[in-house]
Amino acid sequence: MEDFITAVFCCVDDLLKEVTNGKPMRSRGFQASLSDSEVITMEIVAEFQGIDTDKGIW
């Protein structure tokens, strides 16, 4: 599972940089404790495992 999560993160991180041209997605608000790539990875892995609620993911 750790290898799967790492592979998903690498793909998400590379694609996110490509899609956003390296610019941050957020420009306002407080500093987030997780990066956008980390949050998207968590969502993808949770869906893969059949977890479909935010409470279940956390």
Tab-separated table of N, CA and C in Angstrom:
chain	number	residue	atom	x	y	z
A	1	MET	N	0.814	-1.184	0.000
A	1	MET	CA	0.000	0.000	0.000
A	1	MET	C	0.870	1.266	0.000
A	2	GLU	N	1.985	1.222	0.740
A	2	GLU	CA	2.868	2.390	0.777
A	2	GLU	C	3.426	2.721	-0.607
A	3	ASP	N	3.779	1.681	-1.364
A	3	ASP	CA	4.289	1.899	-2.718
A	3	ASP	C	3.211	2.499	-3.612
A	4	PHE	N	1.970	2.048	-3.454
A	4	PHE	CA	0.856	2.583	-4.233
A	4	PHE	C	0.647	4.065	-3.914
A	5	ILE	N	0.656	4.405	-2.640
A	5	ILE	CA	0.458	5.802	-2.232
A	5	ILE	C	1.586	6.673	-2.775
A	6	THR	N	2.797	6.178	-2.698
A	6	THR	CA	3.944	6.932	-3.210
A	6	THR	C	3.833	7.140	-4.714
A	7	ALA	N	3.438	6.103	-5.442
A	7	ALA	CA	3.293	6.211	-6.893
A	7	ALA	C	2.193	7.196	-7.260
A	8	VAL	N	1.070	7.141	-6.560
A	8	VAL	CA	-0.025	8.077	-6.829
A	8	VAL	C	0.438	9.501	-6.545
A	9	PHE	N	1.126	9.708	-5.420
A	9	PHE	CA	1.605	11.050	-5.092
A	9	PHE	C	2.535	11.588	-6.173
A	10	CYS	N	3.468	10.770	-6.634
A	10	CYS	CA	4.402	11.218	-7.670
A	10	CYS	C	3.677	11.617	-8.942
A	11	CYS	N	2.713	10.818	-9.357
A	11	CYS	CA	1.925	11.138	-10.555
A	11	CYS	C	1.130	12.421	-10.361
A	12	VAL	N	0.455	12.534	-9.231
A	12	VAL	CA	-0.364	13.720	-8.949
A	12	VAL	C	0.518	14.966	-8.901
A	13	ASP	N	1.641	14.879	-8.210
A	13	ASP	CA	2.528	16.032	-8.067
A	13	ASP	C	3.049	16.491	-9.425
A	14	ASP	N	3.487	15.558	-10.257
A	14	ASP	CA	3.988	15.905	-11.591
A	14	ASP	C	2.892	16.511	-12.451
A	15	LEU	N	1.718	15.889	-12.460
A	15	LEU	CA	0.618	16.388	-13.286
A	15	LEU	C	0.096	17.735	-12.796
A	16	LEU	N	0.054	17.928	-11.496
A	16	LEU	CA	-0.420	19.194	-10.950
A	16	LEU	C	0.521	20.338	-11.338
A	17	LYS	N	1.808	20.082	-11.280
A	17	LYS	CA	2.780	21.101	-11.707
A	17	LYS	C	2.607	21.430	-13.180
A	18	GLU	N	2.324	20.413	-13.981
A	18	GLU	CA	2.137	20.610	-15.419
A	18	GLU	C	0.858	21.396	-15.708
A	19	VAL	N	-0.211	21.039	-15.033
A	19	VAL	CA	-1.507	21.683	-15.269
A	19	VAL	C	-1.514	23.135	-14.793
A	20	THR	N	-0.881	23.398	-13.671
A	20	THR	CA	-0.893	24.754	-13.106
A	20	THR	C	0.301	25.597	-13.542
A	21	ASN	N	1.150	25.049	-14.379
A	21	ASN	CA	2.366	25.733	-14.832
A	21	ASN	C	3.239	26.170	-13.657
A	22	GLY	N	3.227	25.391	-12.590
A	22	GLY	CA	4.054	25.669	-11.428
A	22	GLY	C	3.538	26.774	-10.521
A	23	LYS	N	2.382	27.352	-10.855
A	23	LYS	CA	1.805	28.420	-10.038
A	23	LYS	C	0.957	27.803	-8.926
A	24	PRO	N	0.934	28.428	-7.761
A	24	PRO	CA	0.115	27.887	-6.674
A	24	PRO	C	-1.373	27.971	-6.999
A	25	MET	N	-2.139	26.981	-6.546
A	25	MET	CA	-3.576	26.981	-6.795
A	25	MET	C	-4.282	27.989	-5.894
A	26	ARG	N	-3.750	28.189	-4.701
A	26	ARG	CA	-4.362	29.111	-3.746
A	26	ARG	C	-3.493	30.353	-3.613
A	27	SER	N	-4.142	31.501	-3.548
A	27	SER	CA	-3.380	32.736	-3.401
A	27	SER	C	-3.764	33.513	-2.146
A	28	ARG	N	-4.800	33.067	-1.459
A	28	ARG	CA	-5.249	33.763	-0.263
A	28	ARG	C	-5.454	32.783	0.876
A	29	GLY	N	-5.665	33.331	2.041
A	29	GLY	CA	-5.957	32.496	3.193
A	29	GLY	C	-4.714	32.094	3.957
A	30	PHE	N	-4.930	31.292	4.960
A	30	PHE	CA	-3.838	30.856	5.818
A	30	PHE	C	-2.984	29.792	5.131
A	31	GLN	N	-1.793	29.613	5.637
A	31	GLN	CA	-0.871	28.609	5.106
A	31	GLN	C	-1.401	27.215	5.446
A	32	ALA	N	-1.617	26.416	4.450
A	32	ALA	CA	-2.131	25.060	4.658
A	32	ALA	C	-1.034	24.150	5.207
A	33	SER	N	-1.438	23.174	6.016
A	33	SER	CA	-0.448	22.246	6.566
A	33	SER	C	-0.137	21.105	5.596
A	34	LEU	N	-1.009	20.878	4.609
A	34	LEU	CA	-0.777	19.867	3.582
A	34	LEU	C	-0.718	20.549	2.220
A	35	SER	N	0.105	20.021	1.348
A	35	SER	CA	0.176	20.569	-0.009
A	35	SER	C	-1.038	20.099	-0.814
A	36	ASP	N	-1.289	20.779	-1.917
A	36	ASP	CA	-2.394	20.386	-2.790
A	36	ASP	C	-2.205	18.955	-3.288
A	37	SER	N	-0.979	18.596	-3.622
A	37	SER	CA	-0.683	17.246	-4.098
A	37	SER	C	-0.990	16.196	-3.038
A	38	GLU	N	-0.693	16.518	-1.788
A	38	GLU	CA	-0.966	15.572	-0.700
A	38	GLU	C	-2.473	15.371	-0.515
A	39	VAL	N	-3.231	16.456	-0.568
A	39	VAL	CA	-4.686	16.349	-0.392
A	39	VAL	C	-5.319	15.560	-1.533
A	40	ILE	N	-4.915	15.854	-2.755
A	40	ILE	CA	-5.468	15.137	-3.915
A	40	ILE	C	-5.100	13.659	-3.843
A	41	THR	N	-3.874	13.356	-3.434
A	41	THR	CA	-3.444	11.964	-3.282
A	41	THR	C	-4.305	11.243	-2.255
A	42	MET	N	-4.566	11.890	-1.124
A	42	MET	CA	-5.405	11.277	-0.091
A	42	MET	C	-6.796	10.955	-0.636
A	43	GLU	N	-7.364	11.872	-1.400
A	43	GLU	CA	-8.695	11.658	-1.975
A	43	GLU	C	-8.699	10.485	-2.958
A	44	ILE	N	-7.696	10.421	-3.816
A	44	ILE	CA	-7.623	9.348	-4.817
A	44	ILE	C	-7.450	7.992	-4.146
A	45	VAL	N	-6.530	7.899	-3.194
A	45	VAL	CA	-6.271	6.632	-2.515
A	45	VAL	C	-7.506	6.185	-1.729
A	46	ALA	N	-8.175	7.119	-1.082
A	46	ALA	CA	-9.391	6.782	-0.328
A	46	ALA	C	-10.480	6.257	-1.251
A	47	GLU	N	-10.676	6.897	-2.389
A	47	GLU	CA	-11.671	6.419	-3.354
A	47	GLU	C	-11.308	5.020	-3.849
A	48	PHE	N	-10.032	4.791	-4.092
A	48	PHE	CA	-9.576	3.472	-4.529
A	48	PHE	C	-9.908	2.405	-3.490
A	49	GLN	N	-9.838	2.785	-2.213
A	49	GLN	CA	-10.130	1.848	-1.129
A	49	GLN	C	-11.620	1.769	-0.807
A	50	GLY	N	-12.434	2.567	-1.494
A	50	GLY	CA	-13.868	2.536	-1.259
A	50	GLY	C	-14.329	3.458	-0.142
A	51	ILE	N	-13.470	4.333	0.319
A	51	ILE	CA	-13.828	5.306	1.355
A	51	ILE	C	-14.326	6.544	0.638
A	52	ASP	N	-15.579	6.890	0.837
A	52	ASP	CA	-16.130	8.004	0.064
A	52	ASP	C	-16.637	9.167	0.918
A	53	THR	N	-16.187	9.253	2.167
A	53	THR	CA	-16.546	10.395	2.994
A	53	THR	C	-15.273	11.041	3.535
A	54	ASP	N	-15.338	12.353	3.755
A	54	ASP	CA	-14.171	13.044	4.313
A	54	ASP	C	-13.846	12.533	5.702
A	55	LYS	N	-14.865	12.235	6.481
A	55	LYS	CA	-14.642	11.713	7.834
A	55	LYS	C	-13.906	10.373	7.764
A	56	GLY	N	-14.273	9.524	6.819
A	56	GLY	CA	-13.619	8.236	6.660
A	56	GLY	C	-12.154	8.351	6.243
A	57	ILE	N	-11.860	9.362	5.449
A	57	ILE	CA	-10.489	9.567	4.987
A	57	ILE	C	-9.590	9.975	6.145
A	58	TRP	N	-10.071	10.867	6.991
A	58	TRP	CA	-9.271	11.355	8.116
A	58	TRP	C	-9.265	10.354	9.232
